[in-house]
Short mmCIF file of C-alpha atoms in Angstrom, two decimals:
data_model
loop_
_atom_site.label_atom_id
_atom_site.label_comp_id
_atom_site.label_asym_id
_atom_site.label_seq_id
_atom_site.Cartn_x
_atom_site.Cartn_y
_atom_site.Cartn_z
CA MET A 1 1.89 119.97 92.15
CA LYS A 2 4.36 119.52 94.97
CA GLY A 3 3.82 116.82 97.58
CA PRO A 4 4.79 116.93 101.27
CA LEU A 5 8.40 116.26 102.24
CA PHE A 6 9.59 112.83 103.32
CA TYR A 7 12.88 112.48 105.15
CA SER A 8 15.74 110.05 105.07
CA LYS A 9 16.33 107.68 107.97
CA ILE A 10 19.21 106.20 109.88
CA LEU A 11 19.09 102.73 111.35
CA LEU A 12 21.27 103.35 114.39
CA PHE A 13 21.23 99.71 115.45
CA GLY A 14 19.95 96.47 113.99
CA GLU A 15 21.43 96.22 110.47
CA TYR A 16 21.44 92.52 109.50
CA GLY A 17 20.42 91.61 113.07
CA ILE A 18 16.77 92.51 112.54
CA ILE A 19 16.64 89.89 109.78
CA LYS A 20 17.23 87.43 112.63
CA ASP A 21 15.03 89.14 115.22
CA SER A 22 17.49 91.37 117.03
CA LYS A 23 16.33 94.70 118.42
CA GLY A 24 16.72 97.78 116.28
CA LEU A 25 16.44 101.53 116.49
CA SER A 26 15.71 103.73 113.50
CA ILE A 27 15.52 107.54 113.52
CA PRO A 28 14.40 110.11 110.92
CA TYR A 29 17.24 112.21 109.54
CA ASN A 30 15.97 115.58 108.29
CA PHE A 31 19.18 116.58 106.54
CA PHE A 32 18.02 114.74 103.38
CA LYS A 33 14.50 114.79 101.98
CA GLY A 34 12.35 114.18 98.93
CA ALA A 35 8.95 115.12 97.51
CA LEU A 36 6.78 114.14 94.54
CA LYS A 37 6.71 116.88 91.92
CA ALA A 38 5.11 117.57 88.58
CA ASP A 39 6.59 120.58 86.81
CA ASP A 40 8.51 121.37 83.65
CA ASN A 41 11.78 119.83 84.85
CA THR A 42 13.43 118.18 81.83
CA SER A 43 16.66 117.12 83.54
CA GLU A 44 17.98 113.57 83.09
CA ILE A 45 17.43 112.91 86.80
CA ALA A 46 13.75 113.89 86.58
CA LYS A 47 13.29 111.80 83.42
CA ASN A 48 14.95 108.75 85.00
CA SER A 49 12.83 109.12 88.12
CA ASN A 50 9.67 109.37 86.02
CA SER A 51 10.54 106.25 84.02
CA SER A 52 11.29 104.36 87.25
CA LEU A 53 7.87 105.49 88.58
CA ARG A 54 6.21 104.05 85.45
CA GLU A 55 7.67 100.63 86.21
CA PHE A 56 6.77 101.03 89.87
CA VAL A 57 3.10 101.62 88.98
CA GLY A 58 2.98 98.24 87.20
CA TYR A 59 4.52 96.62 90.26
CA LEU A 60 1.95 98.28 92.58
CA GLU A 61 -0.88 96.97 90.39
CA MET A 62 0.51 93.48 90.93
CA ILE A 63 0.60 93.99 94.72
CA GLN A 64 -3.01 95.18 94.75
CA LYS A 65 -4.10 92.24 92.61
CA ASN A 66 -2.32 89.71 94.85
CA SER A 67 -3.23 91.34 98.18
CA PRO A 68 -6.49 93.27 97.63
CA ASP A 69 -7.28 93.23 101.36
CA LEU A 70 -3.92 94.71 102.29
CA VAL A 71 -3.73 97.86 100.17
CA SER A 72 -5.40 99.59 97.23
CA PHE A 73 -4.31 102.65 95.27
CA ASP A 74 -6.00 105.36 93.25
CA PHE A 75 -4.40 104.22 90.01
CA LYS A 76 -6.39 106.66 87.89
CA SER A 77 -4.74 109.67 89.57
CA LEU A 78 -1.36 107.96 89.91
CA LYS A 79 -1.17 107.03 86.22
CA ALA A 80 -2.38 110.47 85.13
CA ASP A 81 0.31 112.15 87.26
CA VAL A 82 3.05 109.84 85.99
CA GLU A 83 1.91 110.48 82.40
CA ALA A 84 2.12 114.21 83.14
CA GLY A 85 5.80 113.76 84.07
CA MET A 86 5.68 113.35 87.85
CA TYR A 87 9.03 112.51 89.44
CA PHE A 88 10.54 112.21 92.92
CA ASP A 89 12.68 115.25 93.65
CA SER A 90 15.13 114.08 96.29
CA SER A 91 18.35 115.14 97.97
CA ILE A 92 18.68 111.67 99.55
CA PRO A 93 21.79 109.99 98.13
CA GLN A 94 21.15 106.54 96.64
CA GLY A 95 23.23 103.61 97.86
CA TYR A 96 24.23 105.41 101.07
CA GLY A 97 22.14 103.49 103.60
CA VAL A 98 19.89 106.43 104.47
CA GLY A 99 16.66 105.24 102.85
CA SER A 100 16.27 106.88 99.44
CA SER A 101 13.73 104.31 98.20
CA GLY A 102 11.96 104.38 101.59
CA ALA A 103 11.11 108.07 101.26
CA LEU A 104 9.70 107.52 97.76
CA VAL A 105 7.55 104.60 98.93
CA ALA A 106 6.21 106.71 101.83
CA ALA A 107 5.38 109.58 99.44
CA ILE A 108 3.48 107.33 97.00
CA TYR A 109 1.51 105.64 99.81
CA ASP A 110 0.68 108.99 101.38
CA LYS A 111 -0.69 110.46 98.17
CA TYR A 112 -2.31 107.51 96.40
CA ALA A 113 -3.24 104.78 98.91
CA GLN A 114 -6.95 104.44 99.57
CA ASN A 115 -8.23 104.05 103.15
CA LYS A 116 -4.68 104.69 104.30
CA ILE A 117 -3.51 104.55 107.90
CA THR A 118 -2.56 108.13 108.79
CA VAL A 119 -0.01 109.53 111.18
CA LEU A 120 -2.78 111.36 113.06
CA GLU A 121 -4.65 108.30 114.30
CA ASN A 122 -3.86 106.20 117.33
CA LEU A 123 -1.00 104.10 115.97
CA THR A 124 -1.50 100.76 117.67
CA ARG A 125 1.06 98.00 117.27
CA GLU A 126 -1.32 96.27 114.83
CA LYS A 127 -1.53 99.38 112.62
CA LEU A 128 2.24 99.80 112.64
CA LEU A 129 2.68 96.17 111.59
CA VAL A 130 0.14 96.57 108.76
CA LEU A 131 2.00 99.65 107.53
CA LYS A 132 5.33 97.83 107.80
CA THR A 133 3.92 94.91 105.77
CA ILE A 134 2.54 97.22 103.05
CA PHE A 135 5.80 99.18 102.88
CA GLY A 136 7.86 95.99 102.79
CA LYS A 137 5.94 94.76 99.76
CA MET A 138 6.15 98.16 98.03
CA GLU A 139 9.87 98.66 98.67
CA SER A 140 10.79 95.16 97.50
CA PHE A 141 10.53 96.61 93.98
CA PHE A 142 13.77 98.55 94.62
CA HIS A 143 16.04 96.02 96.29
CA GLY A 144 14.74 92.51 96.65
CA LYS A 145 13.44 91.72 100.12
CA SER A 146 12.56 94.72 102.28
CA SER A 147 11.61 94.87 105.96
CA GLY A 148 9.46 97.96 105.30
CA LEU A 149 11.17 99.85 108.13
CA ASP A 150 12.73 102.61 106.02
CA PRO A 151 9.44 103.77 104.48
CA LEU A 152 7.73 103.40 107.88
CA ASN A 153 10.28 105.71 109.46
CA SER A 154 10.00 108.19 106.62
CA TYR A 155 6.19 108.09 106.66
CA LEU A 156 5.84 108.63 110.41
CA SER A 157 8.90 110.84 110.90
CA LEU A 158 9.28 109.32 114.37
CA PRO A 159 11.99 107.17 115.96
CA ILE A 160 11.01 103.52 115.75
CA LEU A 161 11.99 100.90 118.27
CA ILE A 162 12.09 97.36 116.92
CA ASN A 163 11.70 94.87 119.77
CA SER A 164 11.30 91.91 117.41
CA LYS A 165 9.84 91.22 113.97
CA ASP A 166 6.26 91.43 115.22
CA ASN A 167 6.74 94.00 117.94
CA ILE A 168 7.53 97.53 116.84
CA GLU A 169 6.58 100.85 118.41
CA SER A 170 7.23 104.52 117.91
CA THR A 171 9.43 105.76 120.72
CA SER A 172 10.96 108.91 122.14
CA LEU A 173 14.68 109.34 122.63
CA PRO A 174 16.48 111.16 125.45
CA SER A 175 16.77 114.88 124.63
CA GLN A 176 19.93 115.76 122.77
CA ASN A 177 22.57 117.60 124.74
CA THR A 178 23.57 120.34 122.30
CA GLU A 179 26.38 121.40 124.66
CA GLY A 180 27.66 117.82 124.96
CA LYS A 181 31.00 116.68 123.58
CA GLY A 182 29.72 113.29 122.44
CA ALA A 183 28.08 112.64 119.09
CA VAL A 184 26.70 110.12 116.64
CA PHE A 185 28.01 111.02 113.19
CA LEU A 186 27.98 109.87 109.58
CA LEU A 187 31.29 109.34 107.82
CA ASP A 188 31.14 109.50 104.03
CA SER A 189 32.99 106.51 102.55
CA GLY A 190 33.05 108.25 99.19
CA SER A 191 31.49 105.34 97.31
CA THR A 192 27.99 103.89 97.01
CA GLY A 193 26.95 100.47 98.22
CA GLU A 194 24.32 98.14 96.77
CA THR A 195 21.90 96.60 99.25
CA ALA A 196 20.91 93.42 97.38
CA PRO A 197 24.42 91.89 96.91
CA MET A 198 25.33 92.64 100.54
CA VAL A 199 22.18 90.98 101.86
CA GLN A 200 22.86 88.02 99.56
CA LEU A 201 26.37 87.74 100.98
CA PHE A 202 24.94 87.80 104.51
CA MET A 203 22.47 85.02 103.63
CA GLU A 204 25.34 82.92 102.25
CA LYS A 205 27.28 83.41 105.49
CA MET A 206 24.19 82.39 107.47
CA LYS A 207 24.61 78.88 106.05
CA GLN A 208 27.69 78.45 108.26
CA GLU A 209 26.99 77.30 111.79
CA GLY A 210 29.88 79.33 113.23
CA PHE A 211 28.54 82.53 111.71
CA ARG A 212 25.01 81.82 113.00
CA ASN A 213 26.34 81.25 116.51
CA MET A 214 28.41 84.45 116.39
CA LEU A 215 25.33 86.35 115.26
CA LYS A 216 23.25 85.07 118.17
CA ASP A 217 25.87 85.06 120.94
CA GLN A 218 27.75 88.23 120.07
CA PHE A 219 26.26 90.46 117.38
CA ILE A 220 22.62 90.34 118.51
CA LYS A 221 23.57 90.42 122.21
CA HIS A 222 25.60 93.65 121.80
CA THR A 223 23.07 95.18 119.39
CA ASP A 224 20.21 94.64 121.86
CA ALA A 225 22.31 96.10 124.70
CA CYS A 226 23.16 99.19 122.59
CA VAL A 227 19.48 99.78 121.77
CA ASP A 228 18.49 99.56 125.46
CA ASP A 229 21.34 101.87 126.51
CA PHE A 230 20.57 104.45 123.82
CA VAL A 231 16.83 104.60 124.50
CA ASN A 232 17.42 104.85 128.25
CA GLY A 233 20.25 107.39 127.99
CA ASN A 234 22.90 105.13 129.62
CA VAL A 235 25.83 106.71 127.78
CA LYS A 236 28.64 105.06 129.77
CA SER A 237 27.24 101.55 129.30
CA LEU A 238 26.42 102.37 125.65
CA PHE A 239 30.05 103.05 124.76
CA GLY A 240 31.18 99.82 126.42
CA ASN A 241 28.70 97.87 124.30
CA LEU A 242 29.52 99.89 121.17
CA LYS A 243 33.18 98.94 121.46
CA GLN A 244 32.22 95.24 121.58
CA LEU A 245 29.80 95.66 118.65
CA SER A 246 32.36 97.52 116.51
CA HIS A 247 34.85 94.71 117.18
CA VAL A 248 32.39 91.95 116.26
CA VAL A 249 31.49 93.74 113.01
CA LEU A 250 35.15 94.24 112.03
CA ASN A 251 35.92 90.56 112.68
CA ASN A 252 32.84 89.06 111.03
CA PHE A 253 31.47 91.54 108.47
CA LYS A 254 34.70 92.54 106.72
CA PRO A 255 33.27 92.20 103.17
CA MET A 256 30.61 94.79 104.08
CA ILE A 257 33.28 97.32 105.15
CA PRO A 258 35.15 99.06 102.30
CA THR A 259 38.76 97.80 102.54
CA LYS A 260 40.34 101.21 103.04
CA PHE A 261 38.38 101.62 106.28
CA HIS A 262 39.54 98.42 108.00
CA GLU A 263 42.52 100.18 109.58
CA LEU A 264 40.52 103.26 110.58
CA TRP A 265 37.93 100.97 112.18
CA GLN A 266 40.60 99.12 114.17
CA ARG A 267 42.20 102.38 115.23
CA GLY A 268 38.96 103.59 116.81
CA ILE A 269 38.68 100.41 118.85
CA GLU A 270 42.32 100.66 120.00
CA THR A 271 42.30 104.36 120.91
CA ASN A 272 38.65 104.59 122.12
CA GLU A 273 38.44 107.95 120.28
CA TYR A 274 35.47 106.73 118.23
CA TYR A 275 33.74 103.47 117.32
CA LEU A 276 32.51 102.72 113.80
CA LYS A 277 29.64 100.51 112.70
CA LEU A 278 27.71 99.76 109.52
CA CYS A 279 25.01 102.16 108.41
CA GLY A 280 22.51 100.06 106.49
CA SER A 281 23.89 97.10 104.56
CA GLY A 282 27.39 98.54 104.09
CA GLY A 283 29.61 97.99 101.07
CA GLY A 284 29.97 101.77 100.72
CA GLY A 285 27.76 104.76 101.43
CA TYR A 286 27.88 106.09 104.97
CA ILE A 287 29.58 104.53 107.96
CA LEU A 288 28.12 105.34 111.39
CA GLY A 289 30.43 106.69 114.07
CA PHE A 290 29.99 107.17 117.82
CA THR A 291 32.32 109.27 119.95
CA GLN A 292 32.45 110.78 123.42
CA ASP A 293 34.64 113.61 122.14
CA PHE A 294 33.62 114.80 118.69
CA ASP A 295 36.37 117.45 118.44
CA GLN A 296 39.01 114.77 118.99
CA ALA A 297 37.36 112.39 116.51
CA LYS A 298 37.18 115.21 113.96
CA LYS A 299 40.94 115.78 114.23
CA THR A 300 41.73 112.09 113.78
CA LEU A 301 39.26 111.74 110.89
CA LYS A 302 40.17 115.08 109.29
CA ASP A 303 40.47 113.51 105.82
CA TYR A 304 36.79 112.57 105.85
CA ASN A 305 33.48 114.33 105.59
CA LEU A 306 31.58 113.99 108.90
CA GLU A 307 27.94 114.92 109.59
CA VAL A 308 26.62 115.04 113.17
CA VAL A 309 23.34 113.18 113.60
CA TYR A 310 22.85 113.32 117.36
CA ASN A 311 24.62 114.99 120.32
CA PHE A 312 25.24 113.42 123.73
#
């Protein structure tokens, strides 16, 4: 048995903001992928994945019991496959903000959900919201509260535009300019980050009125503008808004940025060679970068591993 491939995702804009109803834009990232497998793999990784799946099955039974109208699974097949050693074979790094648990959730739903909503039907806003709700409940097993967006992106393999909590749609992006000098890239921080503690930290900060105001008046304002610019291909305006957003994040989300990157972050803002932002919840993993001259950014960031995600 080898299931279909599910890809990682990148939330280009909206980290933390979408908790408070900002816009967001999430894209599939085909560089990393995973699939359900049942073979004779006896590696530690396969064993650990299998034992995690066992626990996950119990959790899914609880979801079905509590929300029978929302989702039901073919537990007979699922349990038999897990007993036979099924595991999730994945190249998606964990704790890097690119949706490792999301791809697994999408794979399990795809194979074992009954009366599932498929990618081939007319995906109305209502259907997308139902999927997002199901995926949010499923993924909460892995890191506390989940929006369900990562699995949704992985399941559909389409860019998703988040207009607000209850208004999401699949979208198309301007065609990439493969000859262009500009790029969106991932910078490897060299360490993993944990989602749950970072989100907890954010929720603590939300208790302060000053932080809440900053979020509304600055962070969400610039995030929304970046999403609009990106979707509409307004590159010049996008980089103006990115600079503001990068600045707001450096000033207000310092704990989510690994300390050794504070200076590098500031340098980008001062030189305009690149702008950095959080990829996912931060604390480690990947950092997202945007530049209008990738060759120049590569020289400046020569000590780091960079992966291009999108070309302008």
